[in-house]
PDB file of C-alpha atoms in Angstrom:
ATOM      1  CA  UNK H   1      80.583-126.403 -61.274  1.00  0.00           C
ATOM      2  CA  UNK H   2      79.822-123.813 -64.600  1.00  0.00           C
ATOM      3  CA  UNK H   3      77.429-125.351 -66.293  1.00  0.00           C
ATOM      4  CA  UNK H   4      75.222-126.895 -63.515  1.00  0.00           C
ATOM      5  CA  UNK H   5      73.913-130.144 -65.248  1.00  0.00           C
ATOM      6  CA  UNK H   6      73.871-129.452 -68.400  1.00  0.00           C
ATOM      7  CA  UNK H   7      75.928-132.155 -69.218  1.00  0.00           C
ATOM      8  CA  UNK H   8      75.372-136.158 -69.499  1.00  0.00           C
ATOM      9  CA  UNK H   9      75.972-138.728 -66.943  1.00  0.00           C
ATOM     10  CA  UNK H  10      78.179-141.965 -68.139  1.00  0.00           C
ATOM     11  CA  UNK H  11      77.546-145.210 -66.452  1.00  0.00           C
ATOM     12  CA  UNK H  12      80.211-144.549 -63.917  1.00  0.00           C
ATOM     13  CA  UNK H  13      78.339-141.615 -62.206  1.00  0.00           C
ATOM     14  CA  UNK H  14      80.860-138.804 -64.227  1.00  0.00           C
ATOM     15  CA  UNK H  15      79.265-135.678 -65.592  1.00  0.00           C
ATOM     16  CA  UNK H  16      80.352-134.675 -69.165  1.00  0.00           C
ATOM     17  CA  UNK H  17      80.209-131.398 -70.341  1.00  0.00           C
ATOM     18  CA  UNK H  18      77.546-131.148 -73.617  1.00  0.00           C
ATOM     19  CA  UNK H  19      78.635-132.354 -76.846  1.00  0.00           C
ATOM     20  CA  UNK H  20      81.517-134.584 -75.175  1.00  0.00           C
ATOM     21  CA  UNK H  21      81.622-138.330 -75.321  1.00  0.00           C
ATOM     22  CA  UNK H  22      83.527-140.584 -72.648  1.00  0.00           C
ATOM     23  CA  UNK H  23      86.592-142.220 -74.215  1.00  0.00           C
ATOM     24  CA  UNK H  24      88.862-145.122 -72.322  1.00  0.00           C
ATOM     25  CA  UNK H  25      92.651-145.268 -71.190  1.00  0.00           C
ATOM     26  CA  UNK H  26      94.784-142.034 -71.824  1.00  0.00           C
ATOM     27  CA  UNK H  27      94.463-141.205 -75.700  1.00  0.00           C
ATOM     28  CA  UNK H  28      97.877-139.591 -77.047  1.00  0.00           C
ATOM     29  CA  UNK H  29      96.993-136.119 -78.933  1.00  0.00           C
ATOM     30  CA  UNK H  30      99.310-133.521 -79.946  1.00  0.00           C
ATOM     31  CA  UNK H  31     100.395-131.273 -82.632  1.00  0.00           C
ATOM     32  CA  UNK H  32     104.276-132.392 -83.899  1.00  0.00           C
ATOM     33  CA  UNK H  33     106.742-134.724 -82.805  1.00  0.00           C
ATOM     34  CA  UNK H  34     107.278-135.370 -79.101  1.00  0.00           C
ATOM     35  CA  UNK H  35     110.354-132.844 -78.232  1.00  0.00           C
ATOM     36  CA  UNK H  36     113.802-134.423 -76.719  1.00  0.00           C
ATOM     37  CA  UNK H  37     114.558-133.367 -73.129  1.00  0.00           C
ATOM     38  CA  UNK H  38     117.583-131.872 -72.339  1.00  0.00           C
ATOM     39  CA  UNK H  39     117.653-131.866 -68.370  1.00  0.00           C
ATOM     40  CA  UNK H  40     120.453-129.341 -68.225  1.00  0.00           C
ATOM     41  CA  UNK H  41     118.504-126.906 -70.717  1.00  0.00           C
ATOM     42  CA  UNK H  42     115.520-126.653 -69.035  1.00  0.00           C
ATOM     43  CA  UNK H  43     113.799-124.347 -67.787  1.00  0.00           C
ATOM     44  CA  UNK H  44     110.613-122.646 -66.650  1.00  0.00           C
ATOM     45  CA  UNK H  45     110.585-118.798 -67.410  1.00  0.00           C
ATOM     46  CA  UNK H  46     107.764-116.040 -66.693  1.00  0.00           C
ATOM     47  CA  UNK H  47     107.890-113.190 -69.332  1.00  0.00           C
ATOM     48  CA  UNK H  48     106.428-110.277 -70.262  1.00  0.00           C
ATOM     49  CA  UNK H  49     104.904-107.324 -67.849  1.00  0.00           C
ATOM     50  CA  UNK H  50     105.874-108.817 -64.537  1.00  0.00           C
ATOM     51  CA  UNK H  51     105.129-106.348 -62.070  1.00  0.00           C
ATOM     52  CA  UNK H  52     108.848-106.075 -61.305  1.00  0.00           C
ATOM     53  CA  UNK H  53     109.786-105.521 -64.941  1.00  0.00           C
ATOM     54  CA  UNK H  54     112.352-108.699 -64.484  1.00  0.00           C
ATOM     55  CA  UNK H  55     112.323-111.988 -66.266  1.00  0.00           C
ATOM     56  CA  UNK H  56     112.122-115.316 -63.844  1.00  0.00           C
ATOM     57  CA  UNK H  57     113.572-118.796 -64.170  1.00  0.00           C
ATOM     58  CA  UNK H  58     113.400-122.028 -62.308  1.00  0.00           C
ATOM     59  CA  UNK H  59     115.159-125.372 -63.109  1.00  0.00           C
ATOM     60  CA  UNK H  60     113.705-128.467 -62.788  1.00  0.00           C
ATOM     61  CA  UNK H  61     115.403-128.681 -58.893  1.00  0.00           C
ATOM     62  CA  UNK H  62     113.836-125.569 -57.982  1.00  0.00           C
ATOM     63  CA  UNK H  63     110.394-126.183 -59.041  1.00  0.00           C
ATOM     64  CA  UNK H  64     110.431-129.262 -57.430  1.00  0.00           C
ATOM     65  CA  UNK H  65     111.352-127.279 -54.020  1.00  0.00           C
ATOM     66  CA  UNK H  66     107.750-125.364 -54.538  1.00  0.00           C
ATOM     67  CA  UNK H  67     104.981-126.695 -52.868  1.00  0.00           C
ATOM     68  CA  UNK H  68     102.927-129.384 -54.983  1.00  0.00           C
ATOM     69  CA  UNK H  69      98.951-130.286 -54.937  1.00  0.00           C
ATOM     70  CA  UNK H  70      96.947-132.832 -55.857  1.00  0.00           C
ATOM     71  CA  UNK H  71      94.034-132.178 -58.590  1.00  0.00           C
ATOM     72  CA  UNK H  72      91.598-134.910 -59.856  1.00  0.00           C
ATOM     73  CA  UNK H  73      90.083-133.723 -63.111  1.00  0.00           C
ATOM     74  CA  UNK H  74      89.021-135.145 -66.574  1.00  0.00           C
ATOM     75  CA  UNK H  75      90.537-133.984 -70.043  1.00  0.00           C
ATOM     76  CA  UNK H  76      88.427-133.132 -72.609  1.00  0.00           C
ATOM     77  CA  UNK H  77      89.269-132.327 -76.568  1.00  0.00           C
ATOM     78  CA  UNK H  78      87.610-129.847 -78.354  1.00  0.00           C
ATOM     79  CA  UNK H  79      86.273-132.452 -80.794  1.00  0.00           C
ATOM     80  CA  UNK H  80      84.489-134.837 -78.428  1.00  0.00           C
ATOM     81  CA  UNK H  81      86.352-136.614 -76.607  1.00  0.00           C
ATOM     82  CA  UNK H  82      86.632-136.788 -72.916  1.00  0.00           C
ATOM     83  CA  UNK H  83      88.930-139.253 -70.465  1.00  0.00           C
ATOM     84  CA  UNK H  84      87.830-138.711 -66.805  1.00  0.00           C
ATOM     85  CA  UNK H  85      89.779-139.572 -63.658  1.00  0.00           C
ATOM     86  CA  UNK H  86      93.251-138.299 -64.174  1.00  0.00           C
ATOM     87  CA  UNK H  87      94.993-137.538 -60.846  1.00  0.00           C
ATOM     88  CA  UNK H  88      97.623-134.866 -61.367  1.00  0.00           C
ATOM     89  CA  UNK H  89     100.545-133.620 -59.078  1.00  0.00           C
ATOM     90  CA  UNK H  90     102.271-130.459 -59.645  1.00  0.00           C
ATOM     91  CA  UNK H  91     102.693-126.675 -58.912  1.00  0.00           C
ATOM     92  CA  UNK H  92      99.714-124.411 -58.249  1.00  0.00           C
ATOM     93  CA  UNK H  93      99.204-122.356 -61.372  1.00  0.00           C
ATOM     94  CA  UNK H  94      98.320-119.528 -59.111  1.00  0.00           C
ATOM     95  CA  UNK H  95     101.517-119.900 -56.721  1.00  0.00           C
ATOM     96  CA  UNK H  96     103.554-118.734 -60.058  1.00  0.00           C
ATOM     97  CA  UNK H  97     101.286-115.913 -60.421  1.00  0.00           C
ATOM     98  CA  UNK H  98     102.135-115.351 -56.476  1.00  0.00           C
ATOM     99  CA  UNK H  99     105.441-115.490 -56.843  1.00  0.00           C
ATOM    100  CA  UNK H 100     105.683-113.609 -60.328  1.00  0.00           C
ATOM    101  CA  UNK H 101     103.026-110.969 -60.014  1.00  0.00           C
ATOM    102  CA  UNK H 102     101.516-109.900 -63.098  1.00  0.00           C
ATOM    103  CA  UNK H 103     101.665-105.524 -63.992  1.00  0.00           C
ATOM    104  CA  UNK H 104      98.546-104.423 -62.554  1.00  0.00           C
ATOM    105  CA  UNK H 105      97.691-103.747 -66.634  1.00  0.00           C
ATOM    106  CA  UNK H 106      97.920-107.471 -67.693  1.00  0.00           C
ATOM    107  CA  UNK H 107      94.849-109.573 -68.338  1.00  0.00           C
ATOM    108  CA  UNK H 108      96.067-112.600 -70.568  1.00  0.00           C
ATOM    109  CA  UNK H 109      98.540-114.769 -70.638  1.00  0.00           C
ATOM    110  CA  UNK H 110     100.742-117.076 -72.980  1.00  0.00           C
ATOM    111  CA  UNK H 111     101.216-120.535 -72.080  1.00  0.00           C
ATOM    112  CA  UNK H 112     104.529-121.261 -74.269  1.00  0.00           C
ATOM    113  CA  UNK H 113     105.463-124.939 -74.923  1.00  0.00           C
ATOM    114  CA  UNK H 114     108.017-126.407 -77.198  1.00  0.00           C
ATOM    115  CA  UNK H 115     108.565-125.448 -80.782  1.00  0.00           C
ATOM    116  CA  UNK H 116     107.441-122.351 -80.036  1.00  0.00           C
ATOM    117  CA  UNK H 117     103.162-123.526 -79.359  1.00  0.00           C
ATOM    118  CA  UNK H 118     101.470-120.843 -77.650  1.00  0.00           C
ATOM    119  CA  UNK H 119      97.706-121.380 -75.714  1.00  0.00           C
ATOM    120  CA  UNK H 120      96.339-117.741 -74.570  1.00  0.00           C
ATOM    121  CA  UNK H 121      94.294-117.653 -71.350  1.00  0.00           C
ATOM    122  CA  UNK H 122      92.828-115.121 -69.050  1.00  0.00           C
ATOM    123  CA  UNK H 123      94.210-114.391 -65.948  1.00  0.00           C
ATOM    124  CA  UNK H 124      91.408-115.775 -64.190  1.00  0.00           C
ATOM    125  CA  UNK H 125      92.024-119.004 -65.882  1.00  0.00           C
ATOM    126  CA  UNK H 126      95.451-119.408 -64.268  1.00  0.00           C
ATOM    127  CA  UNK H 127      94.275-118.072 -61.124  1.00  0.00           C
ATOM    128  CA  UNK H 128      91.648-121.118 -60.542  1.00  0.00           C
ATOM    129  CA  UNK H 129      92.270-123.408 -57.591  1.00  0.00           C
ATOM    130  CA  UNK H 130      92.514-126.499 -60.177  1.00  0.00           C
ATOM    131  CA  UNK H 131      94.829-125.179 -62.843  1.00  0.00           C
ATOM    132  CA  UNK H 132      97.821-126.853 -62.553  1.00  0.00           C
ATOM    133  CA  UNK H 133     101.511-126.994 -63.450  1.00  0.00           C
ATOM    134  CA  UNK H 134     101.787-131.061 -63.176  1.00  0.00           C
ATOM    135  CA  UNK H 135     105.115-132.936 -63.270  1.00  0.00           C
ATOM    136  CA  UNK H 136     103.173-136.260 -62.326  1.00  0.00           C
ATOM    137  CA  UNK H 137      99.807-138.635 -63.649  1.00  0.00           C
ATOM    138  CA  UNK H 138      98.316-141.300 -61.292  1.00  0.00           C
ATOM    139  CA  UNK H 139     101.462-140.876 -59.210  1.00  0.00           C
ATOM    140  CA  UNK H 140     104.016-141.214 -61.529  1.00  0.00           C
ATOM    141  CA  UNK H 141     106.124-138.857 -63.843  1.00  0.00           C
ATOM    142  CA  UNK H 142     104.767-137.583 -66.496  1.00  0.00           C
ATOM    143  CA  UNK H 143     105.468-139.988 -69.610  1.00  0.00           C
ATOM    144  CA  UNK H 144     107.339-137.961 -72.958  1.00  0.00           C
ATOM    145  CA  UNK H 145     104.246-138.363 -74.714  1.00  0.00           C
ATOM    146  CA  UNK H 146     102.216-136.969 -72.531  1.00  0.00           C
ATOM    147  CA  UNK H 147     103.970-133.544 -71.810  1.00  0.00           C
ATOM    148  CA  UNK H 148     107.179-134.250 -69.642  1.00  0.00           C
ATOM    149  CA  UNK H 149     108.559-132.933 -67.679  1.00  0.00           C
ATOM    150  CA  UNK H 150     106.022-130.384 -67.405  1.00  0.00           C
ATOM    151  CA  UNK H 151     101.871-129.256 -68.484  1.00  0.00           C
ATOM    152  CA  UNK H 152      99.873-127.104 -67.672  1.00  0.00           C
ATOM    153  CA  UNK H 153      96.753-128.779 -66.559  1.00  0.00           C
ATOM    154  CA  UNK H 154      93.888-126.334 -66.428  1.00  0.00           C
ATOM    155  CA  UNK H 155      90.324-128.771 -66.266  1.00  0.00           C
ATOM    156  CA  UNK H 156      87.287-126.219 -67.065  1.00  0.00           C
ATOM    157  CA  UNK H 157      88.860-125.486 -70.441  1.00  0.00           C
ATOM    158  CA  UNK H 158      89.373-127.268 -73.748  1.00  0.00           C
ATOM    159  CA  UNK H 159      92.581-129.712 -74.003  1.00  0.00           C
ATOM    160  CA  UNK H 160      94.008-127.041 -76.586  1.00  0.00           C
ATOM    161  CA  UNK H 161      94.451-124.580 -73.316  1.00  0.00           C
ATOM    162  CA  UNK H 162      97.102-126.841 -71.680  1.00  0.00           C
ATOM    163  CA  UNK H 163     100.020-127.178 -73.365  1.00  0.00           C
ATOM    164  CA  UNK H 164     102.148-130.154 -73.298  1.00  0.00           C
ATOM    165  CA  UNK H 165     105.547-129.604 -72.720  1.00  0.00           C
ATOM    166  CA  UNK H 166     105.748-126.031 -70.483  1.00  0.00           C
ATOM    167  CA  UNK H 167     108.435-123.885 -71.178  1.00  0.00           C
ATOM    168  CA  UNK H 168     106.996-120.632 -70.295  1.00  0.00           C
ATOM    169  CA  UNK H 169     104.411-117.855 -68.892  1.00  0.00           C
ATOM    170  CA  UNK H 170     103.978-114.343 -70.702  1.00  0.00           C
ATOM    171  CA  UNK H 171     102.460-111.747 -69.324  1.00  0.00           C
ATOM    172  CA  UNK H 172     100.329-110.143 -71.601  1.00  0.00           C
ATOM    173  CA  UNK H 173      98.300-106.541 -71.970  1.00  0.00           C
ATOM    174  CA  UNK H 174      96.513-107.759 -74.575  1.00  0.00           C
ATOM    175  CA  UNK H 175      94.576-110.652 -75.730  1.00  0.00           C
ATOM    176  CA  UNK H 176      96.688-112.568 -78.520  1.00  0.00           C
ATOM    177  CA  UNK H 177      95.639-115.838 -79.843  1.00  0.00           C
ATOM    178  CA  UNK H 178      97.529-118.749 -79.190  1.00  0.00           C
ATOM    179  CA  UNK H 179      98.529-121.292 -81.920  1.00  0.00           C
ATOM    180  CA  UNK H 180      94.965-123.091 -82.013  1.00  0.00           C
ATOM    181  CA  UNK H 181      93.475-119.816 -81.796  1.00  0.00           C
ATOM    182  CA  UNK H 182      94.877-118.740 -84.682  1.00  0.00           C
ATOM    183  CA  UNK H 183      93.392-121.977 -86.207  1.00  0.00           C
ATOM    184  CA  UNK H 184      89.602-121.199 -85.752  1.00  0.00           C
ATOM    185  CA  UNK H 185      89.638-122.646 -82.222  1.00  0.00           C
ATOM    186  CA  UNK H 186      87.659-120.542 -79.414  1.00  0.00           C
ATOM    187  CA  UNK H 187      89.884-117.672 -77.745  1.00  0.00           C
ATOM    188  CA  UNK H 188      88.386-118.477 -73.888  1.00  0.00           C
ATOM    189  CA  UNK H 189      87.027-122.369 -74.349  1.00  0.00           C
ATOM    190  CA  UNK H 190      85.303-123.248 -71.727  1.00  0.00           C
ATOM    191  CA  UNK H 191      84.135-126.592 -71.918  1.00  0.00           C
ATOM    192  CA  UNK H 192      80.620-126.164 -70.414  1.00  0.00           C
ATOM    193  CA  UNK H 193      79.882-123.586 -72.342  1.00  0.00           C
ATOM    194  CA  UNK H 194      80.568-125.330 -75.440  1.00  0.00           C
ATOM    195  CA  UNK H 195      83.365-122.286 -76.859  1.00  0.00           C
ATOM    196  CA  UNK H 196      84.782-125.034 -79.173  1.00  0.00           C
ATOM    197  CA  UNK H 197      85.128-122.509 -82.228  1.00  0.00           C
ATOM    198  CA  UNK H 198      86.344-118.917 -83.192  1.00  0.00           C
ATOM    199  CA  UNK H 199      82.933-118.388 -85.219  1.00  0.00           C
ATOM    200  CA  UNK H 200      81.164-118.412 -81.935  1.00  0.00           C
ATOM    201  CA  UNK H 201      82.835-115.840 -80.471  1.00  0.00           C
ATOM    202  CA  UNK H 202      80.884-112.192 -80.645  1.00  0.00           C
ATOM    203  CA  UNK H 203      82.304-109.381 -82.550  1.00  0.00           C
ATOM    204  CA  UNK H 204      83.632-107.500 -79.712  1.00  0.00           C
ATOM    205  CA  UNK H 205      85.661-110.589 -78.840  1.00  0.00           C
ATOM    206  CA  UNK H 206      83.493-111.495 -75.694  1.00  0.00           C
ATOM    207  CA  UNK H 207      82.446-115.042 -75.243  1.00  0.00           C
TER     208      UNK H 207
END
């Protein structure tokens, strides 16, 4: 695990990253009002410099025919606060990358949501074996307010990195800075590093 133990232990036995404290239940955070879902409009697109220069969809029927995994992770906001023990079900973030591969040039991506949020990752953040495309919590469908019908779900970054509400992947050559990013919010945030804010990033743009 990055970070070794660096962090603190709760009562339970969980690790927290530094600076994080251990909340209860499933707090509700999000920027805007929760977006309607229109079954029939939806759907899941990669963008952007696709090795194949081509533009990919799925509906919710054809995601659902990928294979799914199981990741057990905790969620942790960039101000403090951490819920542990959330059981996801969903896609392999790296299976879409499989499928979809990126121009040999591309190094970021854009996680798109609704109303038109943007998180920017690296590759390599997608890539992990625990970043996740979830559809499902504790074994049941997503809730609204929690991101249905789809999240991305990736557990050694910052809450900020996984959008609620999925609508799409873009391929990117460049880094660009996502909607939080843009805000003063760390470009990589890892959570064990403590990349909370944009003022501790270095000059170049490294870490």
């Amino acid at each position: 695990m990055a970070g070794g133990d660096r962090g603190t232990r709760t009562e339970e036995g969980a690790l927290l990253p530094p600076g994080q404290h251990l909340v209860r239940g499933w707090p509700v955070s999000h920027y805007g009002p929760v977006p309607r879902f229109r079954p029939e409009r939806w759907d899941l697109r990669i963008t952007g410099a696709t090795a194949d220069g081509d533009e990919h969809r799925w509906n919710l029927e054809e995601l659902s025919l990928l294979p799914h995994t199981t990741v057990v992770a905790d969620l942790h906001c960039a101000t403090g606060p951490t819920s542990t023990g959330h059981e996801w079900f969903g896609v392999p973030a790296r299976l879409m990358l499989e499928l979809v591969p990126p121009a040999p040039r591309v190094t970021q991506v854009m996680a798109w949501a609704e109303y038109g949020y943007g998180a920017n990752l690296r590759l390599c953040d997608l890539t992990s074996r625990r970043s996740l495309l979830a559809t499902h919590h504790q074994g049941d469908p997503l809730t609204a307010e929690h991101g249905a019908p789809l999240r991305l779900v990736v557990p050694h970054l910052y809450g900020y990195k996984g959008p609620k509400w999925l609508r799409s992947l873009e391929y990117l050559t460049e880094d660009r800075r996502g909607f939080w990013e843009e805000r003063g919010y760390h470009r990589i945030g890892d959570v064990w590093r403590e990349q909370r804010y944009s003022h501790q990033e270095e000059p170049d743009g490294n870490p």
